[in-house]
Coordinates of C-alpha atoms in Angstrom, one line a residue:
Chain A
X8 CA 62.2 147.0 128.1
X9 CA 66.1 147.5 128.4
X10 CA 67.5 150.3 126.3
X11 CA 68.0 149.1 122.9
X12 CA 69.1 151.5 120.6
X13 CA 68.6 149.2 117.3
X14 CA 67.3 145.9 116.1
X15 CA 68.8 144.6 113.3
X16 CA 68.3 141.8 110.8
X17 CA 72.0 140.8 109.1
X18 CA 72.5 137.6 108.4
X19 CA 76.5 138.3 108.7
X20 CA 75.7 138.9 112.7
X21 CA 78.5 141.1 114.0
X22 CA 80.4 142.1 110.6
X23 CA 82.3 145.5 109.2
X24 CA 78.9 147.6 109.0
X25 CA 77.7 147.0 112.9
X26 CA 81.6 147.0 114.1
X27 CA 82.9 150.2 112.2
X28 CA 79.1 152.6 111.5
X29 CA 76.8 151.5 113.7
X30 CA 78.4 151.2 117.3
X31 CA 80.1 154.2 117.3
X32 CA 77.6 156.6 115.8
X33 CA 74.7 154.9 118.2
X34 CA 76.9 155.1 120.9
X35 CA 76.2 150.9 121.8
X36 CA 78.3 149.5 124.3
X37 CA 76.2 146.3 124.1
X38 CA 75.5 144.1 121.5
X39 CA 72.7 141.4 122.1
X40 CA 73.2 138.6 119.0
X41 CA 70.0 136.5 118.9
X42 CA 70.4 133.0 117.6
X43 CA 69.2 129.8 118.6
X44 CA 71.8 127.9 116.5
X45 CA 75.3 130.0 117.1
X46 CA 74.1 130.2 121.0
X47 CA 74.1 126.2 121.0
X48 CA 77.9 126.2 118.6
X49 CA 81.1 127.4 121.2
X50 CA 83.1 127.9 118.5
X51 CA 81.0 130.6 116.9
X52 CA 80.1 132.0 119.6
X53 CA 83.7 132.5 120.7
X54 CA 84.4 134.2 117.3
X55 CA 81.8 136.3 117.8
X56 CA 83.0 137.4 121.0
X57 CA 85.9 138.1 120.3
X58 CA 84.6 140.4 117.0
X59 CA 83.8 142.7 120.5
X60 CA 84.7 146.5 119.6
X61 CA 86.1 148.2 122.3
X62 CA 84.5 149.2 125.6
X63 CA 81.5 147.0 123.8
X64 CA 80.0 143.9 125.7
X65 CA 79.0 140.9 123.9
X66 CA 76.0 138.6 124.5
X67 CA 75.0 135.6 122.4
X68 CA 71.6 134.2 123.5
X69 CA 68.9 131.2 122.2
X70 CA 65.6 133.9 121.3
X71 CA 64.1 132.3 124.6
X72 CA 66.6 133.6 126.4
X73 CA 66.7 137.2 124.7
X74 CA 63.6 137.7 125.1
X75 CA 63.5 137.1 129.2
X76 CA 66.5 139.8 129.1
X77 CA 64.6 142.1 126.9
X78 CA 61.6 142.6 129.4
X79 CA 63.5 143.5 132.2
X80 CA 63.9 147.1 132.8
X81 CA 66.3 149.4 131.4
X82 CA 69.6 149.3 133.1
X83 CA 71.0 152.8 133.7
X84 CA 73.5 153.9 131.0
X85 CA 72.9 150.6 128.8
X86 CA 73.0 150.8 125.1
X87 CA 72.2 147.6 123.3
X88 CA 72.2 146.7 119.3
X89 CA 70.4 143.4 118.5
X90 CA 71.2 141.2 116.3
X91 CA 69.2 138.3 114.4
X92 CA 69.6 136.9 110.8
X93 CA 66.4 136.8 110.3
X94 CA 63.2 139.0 110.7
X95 CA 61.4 136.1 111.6
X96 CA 63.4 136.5 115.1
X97 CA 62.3 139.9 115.2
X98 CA 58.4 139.2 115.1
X99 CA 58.8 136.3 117.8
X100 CA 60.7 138.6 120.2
X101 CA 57.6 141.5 119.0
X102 CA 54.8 138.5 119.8
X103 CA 56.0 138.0 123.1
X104 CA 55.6 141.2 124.1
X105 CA 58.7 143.2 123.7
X106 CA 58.0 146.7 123.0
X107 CA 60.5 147.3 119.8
X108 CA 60.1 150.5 118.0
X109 CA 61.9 150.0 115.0
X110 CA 63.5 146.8 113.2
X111 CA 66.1 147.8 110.8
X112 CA 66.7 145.3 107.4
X113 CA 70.7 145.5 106.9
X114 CA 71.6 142.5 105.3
X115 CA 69.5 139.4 104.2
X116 CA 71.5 137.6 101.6
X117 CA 69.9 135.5 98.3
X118 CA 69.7 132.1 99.4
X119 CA 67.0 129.1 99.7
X120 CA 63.6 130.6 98.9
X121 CA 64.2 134.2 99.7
X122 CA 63.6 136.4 96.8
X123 CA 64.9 140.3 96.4
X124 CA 63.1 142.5 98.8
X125 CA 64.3 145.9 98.9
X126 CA 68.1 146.3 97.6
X127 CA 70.6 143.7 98.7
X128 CA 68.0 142.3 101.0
X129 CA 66.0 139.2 100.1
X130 CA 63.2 137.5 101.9
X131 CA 61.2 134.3 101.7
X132 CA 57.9 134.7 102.0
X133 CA 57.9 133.7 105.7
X134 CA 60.3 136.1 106.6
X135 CA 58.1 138.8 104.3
X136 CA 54.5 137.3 106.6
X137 CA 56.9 138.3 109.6
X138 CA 57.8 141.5 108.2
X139 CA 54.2 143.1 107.6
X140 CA 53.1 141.1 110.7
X141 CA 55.6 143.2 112.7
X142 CA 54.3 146.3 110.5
X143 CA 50.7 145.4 111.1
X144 CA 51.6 145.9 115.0
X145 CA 52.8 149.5 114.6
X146 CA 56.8 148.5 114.4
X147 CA 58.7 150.7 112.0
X148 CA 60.4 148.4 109.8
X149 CA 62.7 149.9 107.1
X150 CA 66.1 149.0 104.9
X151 CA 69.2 150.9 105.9
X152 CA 72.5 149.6 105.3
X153 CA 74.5 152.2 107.1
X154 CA 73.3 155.6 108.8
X155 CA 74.8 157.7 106.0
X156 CA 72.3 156.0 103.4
X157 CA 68.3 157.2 103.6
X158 CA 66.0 154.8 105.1
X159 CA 63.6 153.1 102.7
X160 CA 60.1 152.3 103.8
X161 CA 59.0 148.9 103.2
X162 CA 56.0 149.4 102.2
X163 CA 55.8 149.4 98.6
X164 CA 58.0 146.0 98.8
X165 CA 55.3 144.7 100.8
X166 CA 52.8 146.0 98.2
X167 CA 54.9 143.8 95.4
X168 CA 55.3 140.8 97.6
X169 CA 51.8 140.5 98.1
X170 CA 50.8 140.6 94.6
X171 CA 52.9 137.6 93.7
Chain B
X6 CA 86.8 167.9 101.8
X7 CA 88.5 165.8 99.0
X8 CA 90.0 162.8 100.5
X9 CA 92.8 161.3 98.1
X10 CA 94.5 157.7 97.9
X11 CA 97.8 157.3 97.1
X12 CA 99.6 154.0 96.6
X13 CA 102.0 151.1 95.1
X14 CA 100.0 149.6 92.8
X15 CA 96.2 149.3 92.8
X16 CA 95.9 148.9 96.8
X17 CA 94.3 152.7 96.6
X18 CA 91.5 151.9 94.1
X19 CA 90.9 148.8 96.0
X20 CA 90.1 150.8 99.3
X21 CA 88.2 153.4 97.6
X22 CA 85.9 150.2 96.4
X23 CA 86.1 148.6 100.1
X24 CA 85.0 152.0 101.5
X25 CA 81.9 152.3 98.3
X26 CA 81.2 148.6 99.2
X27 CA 80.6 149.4 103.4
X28 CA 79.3 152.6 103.3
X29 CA 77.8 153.2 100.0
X30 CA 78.7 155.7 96.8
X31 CA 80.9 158.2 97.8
X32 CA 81.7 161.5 96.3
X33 CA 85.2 163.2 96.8
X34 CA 87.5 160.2 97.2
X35 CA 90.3 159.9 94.5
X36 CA 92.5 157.0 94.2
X37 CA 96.0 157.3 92.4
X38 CA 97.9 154.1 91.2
X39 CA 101.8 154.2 91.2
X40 CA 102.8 151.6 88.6
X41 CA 105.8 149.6 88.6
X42 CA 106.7 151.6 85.2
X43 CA 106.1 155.2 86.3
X44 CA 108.4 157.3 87.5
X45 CA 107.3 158.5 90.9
X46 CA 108.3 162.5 90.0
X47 CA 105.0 161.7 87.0
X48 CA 102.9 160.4 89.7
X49 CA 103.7 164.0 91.5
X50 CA 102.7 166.0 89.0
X51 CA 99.7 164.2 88.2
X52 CA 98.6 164.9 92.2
X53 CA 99.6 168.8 91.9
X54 CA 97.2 168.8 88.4
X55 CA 94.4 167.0 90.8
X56 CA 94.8 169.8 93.5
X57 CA 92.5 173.0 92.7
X58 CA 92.9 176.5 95.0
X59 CA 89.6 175.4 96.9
X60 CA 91.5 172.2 97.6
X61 CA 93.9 174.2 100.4
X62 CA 94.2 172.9 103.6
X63 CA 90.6 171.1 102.7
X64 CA 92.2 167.8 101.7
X65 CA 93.2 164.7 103.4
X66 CA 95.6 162.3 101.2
X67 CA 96.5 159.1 102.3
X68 CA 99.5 157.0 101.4
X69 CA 100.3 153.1 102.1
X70 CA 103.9 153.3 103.2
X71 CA 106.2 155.1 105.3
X72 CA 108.7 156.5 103.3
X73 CA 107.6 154.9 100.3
X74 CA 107.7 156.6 97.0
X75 CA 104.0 157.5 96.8
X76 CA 104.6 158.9 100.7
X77 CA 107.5 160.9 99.3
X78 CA 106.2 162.4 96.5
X79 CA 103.1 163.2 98.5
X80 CA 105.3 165.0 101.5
X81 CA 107.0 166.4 98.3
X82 CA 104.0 167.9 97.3
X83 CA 103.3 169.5 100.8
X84 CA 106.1 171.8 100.2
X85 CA 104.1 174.0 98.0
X86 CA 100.4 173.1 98.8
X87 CA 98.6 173.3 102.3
X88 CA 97.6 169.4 102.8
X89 CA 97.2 166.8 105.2
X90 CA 98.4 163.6 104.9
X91 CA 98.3 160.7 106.8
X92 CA 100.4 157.3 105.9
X93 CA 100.2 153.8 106.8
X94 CA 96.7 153.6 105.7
X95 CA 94.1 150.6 105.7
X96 CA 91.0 150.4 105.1
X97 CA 89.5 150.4 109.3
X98 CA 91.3 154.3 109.9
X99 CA 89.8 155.1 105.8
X100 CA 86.0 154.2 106.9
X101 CA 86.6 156.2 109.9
X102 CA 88.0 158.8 107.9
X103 CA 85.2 159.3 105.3
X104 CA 82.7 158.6 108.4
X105 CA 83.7 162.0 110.0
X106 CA 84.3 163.4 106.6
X107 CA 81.0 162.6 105.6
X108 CA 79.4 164.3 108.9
X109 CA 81.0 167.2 108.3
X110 CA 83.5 168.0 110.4
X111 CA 87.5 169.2 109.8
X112 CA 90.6 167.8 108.4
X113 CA 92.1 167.5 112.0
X114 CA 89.3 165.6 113.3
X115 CA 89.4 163.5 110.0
X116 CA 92.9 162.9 110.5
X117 CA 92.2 162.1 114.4
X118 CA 89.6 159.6 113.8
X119 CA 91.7 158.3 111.1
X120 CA 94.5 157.5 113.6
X121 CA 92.6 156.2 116.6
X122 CA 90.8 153.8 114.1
X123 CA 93.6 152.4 112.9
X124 CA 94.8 151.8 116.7
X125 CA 94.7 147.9 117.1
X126 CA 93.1 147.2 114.0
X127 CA 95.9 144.8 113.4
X128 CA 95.3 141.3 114.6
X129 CA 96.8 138.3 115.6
X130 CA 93.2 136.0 115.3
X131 CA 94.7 133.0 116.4
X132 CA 96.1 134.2 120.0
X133 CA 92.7 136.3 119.6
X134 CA 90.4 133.5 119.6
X135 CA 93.0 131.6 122.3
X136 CA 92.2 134.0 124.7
X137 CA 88.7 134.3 124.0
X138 CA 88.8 130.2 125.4
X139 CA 90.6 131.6 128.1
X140 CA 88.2 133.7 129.3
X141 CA 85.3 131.6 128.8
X142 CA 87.0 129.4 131.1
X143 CA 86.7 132.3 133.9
X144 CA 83.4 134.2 134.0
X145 CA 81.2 134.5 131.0
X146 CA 79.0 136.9 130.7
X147 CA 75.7 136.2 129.9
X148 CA 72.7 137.8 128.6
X149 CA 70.2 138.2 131.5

């Protein structure tokens, strides 16, 4: 698997937060944004681009096409942060075989069916099956808006989820 | 390390709530408002009264405006007190700030990181995204 230093569910993509805390303290110098819709939309994807922090490269791919990427062998001095709205992404780019350690919950905003989760993240019950489905496979999945804050486990969340 | 805010108008207390917003509750960060009706001298002693001994050469105060009155009165104030002040601030070289503040490290290389952040953070989006076409004209770079 390439180098990737964190995977990330935000639904704001590349925003203040990923720019400003996470590249610089992880040391990233590629960021990997995984979404079907924004890698079909130019526009988008040229805003996104150009969101670029310094000396930072980057991608937008369809999940397809991440997930090819994401196999191949680590590339010497390669640093990636990946980015999907949604953890449902996440447990498609897990089920194909991509080794991820960890998946980080930053930001999942109320909307549609999602319901509070943990904090300012919501989920809708999909996204929660994909959540303890990536759990169930031995990913770490925990909330963390920046690096400064403690992570939070999402276990008990998981526990109050399932009992609805 | 007490990192104060000093501005025209509520600008301060609006960065100190951009900064709790990003990066979560923060301790240590004082915002001071310079209304239209106060007379900037008032607005310097209330900063001296803020200033305790352990304060000395242990805080960072940031002002919004070269030369302005809050900068002067906070220049004014380094006569006497051991400070560090950096002006011009927004609220990219403030996160920086409060980052490297946070992980512990000194009022120089608070000041430092407070300077490079604030390095280009000043955009002109349109010619931004213009040039983004530009080069998605020549080679893109794809994931592979």
């Amino acid at each position: 698997m390439r180098n990737v230093v964190l995977a990330r569910v935000d639904d704001r993509l590349i925003h203040g937060e990923v720019v400003s805390v996470w590249t610089p303290t992880l040391s990233a110098n590629a960021i990997l944004v995984v979404d079907d819709d924004v890698a079909k939309d130019d526009f988008n994807k040229r805003v996104i681009k150009s969101l670029a922090p310094e000396g930072v490269k980057v991608f937008v791919s369809s999940v397809e096409g991440a997930i090819k990427g994401l196999l191949k062998d680590p590339i010497s001095g390669e640093r990636v942060i990946v980015l999907a709205k949604s953890p449902i992404t996440f447990a498609r780019i897990v089920d194909a075989g991509v080794p991820l350690k960890e998946v980080n919950l930053g930001g999942m905003g109320l909307r549609g069916d999602r319901k509070t989760f943990i904090k300012n993240v919501a989920a809708s019950p999909v996204e929660v099956e994909a959540i303890r489905e990536m759990r169930d496979k031995g990913v770490h999945v925990f909330y963390q808006l920046v690096p400064e804050q403690a992570v939070i486990e999402v276990d008990e969340a998981l526990g109050r989820a399932g009992k609805e | 390390m007490k990192i104060i805010l000093v501005s025209h108008g509520r600008f301060s207390q609006g960065l100190k709530d951009g900064v709790q917003m990003l990066l979560g509750p923060q301790e240590d960060i004082e915002a001071f408002i310079l209304s239209a009706e106060e007379p900037p001298t008032e607005l310097g002693a209330r900063l001296a009264a803020a200033l305790s001994p352990e304060d000395e050469g242990n805080s960072v105060f940031f002002t919004d405006l070269y030369f302005g009155s809050p900068f002067n009165q906070v220049v004014e104030l380094s006569r006497t007190h051991d400070i560090y002040h950096v002006t011009g601030v927004n609220l990219p070289a403030l996160l920086e700030a409060v980052v490297v503040r946070n992980s512990g490290q000194s009022c120089e290389e608070v000041v430092a990181a407070a300077m490079a952040a604030s390095e280009g953070s000043i955009k002109d989006v349109r010619k931004l995204l213009a040039e983004q076409v530009n080069e998605d004209m020549g080679e893109e770079e794809e994931w592979r």
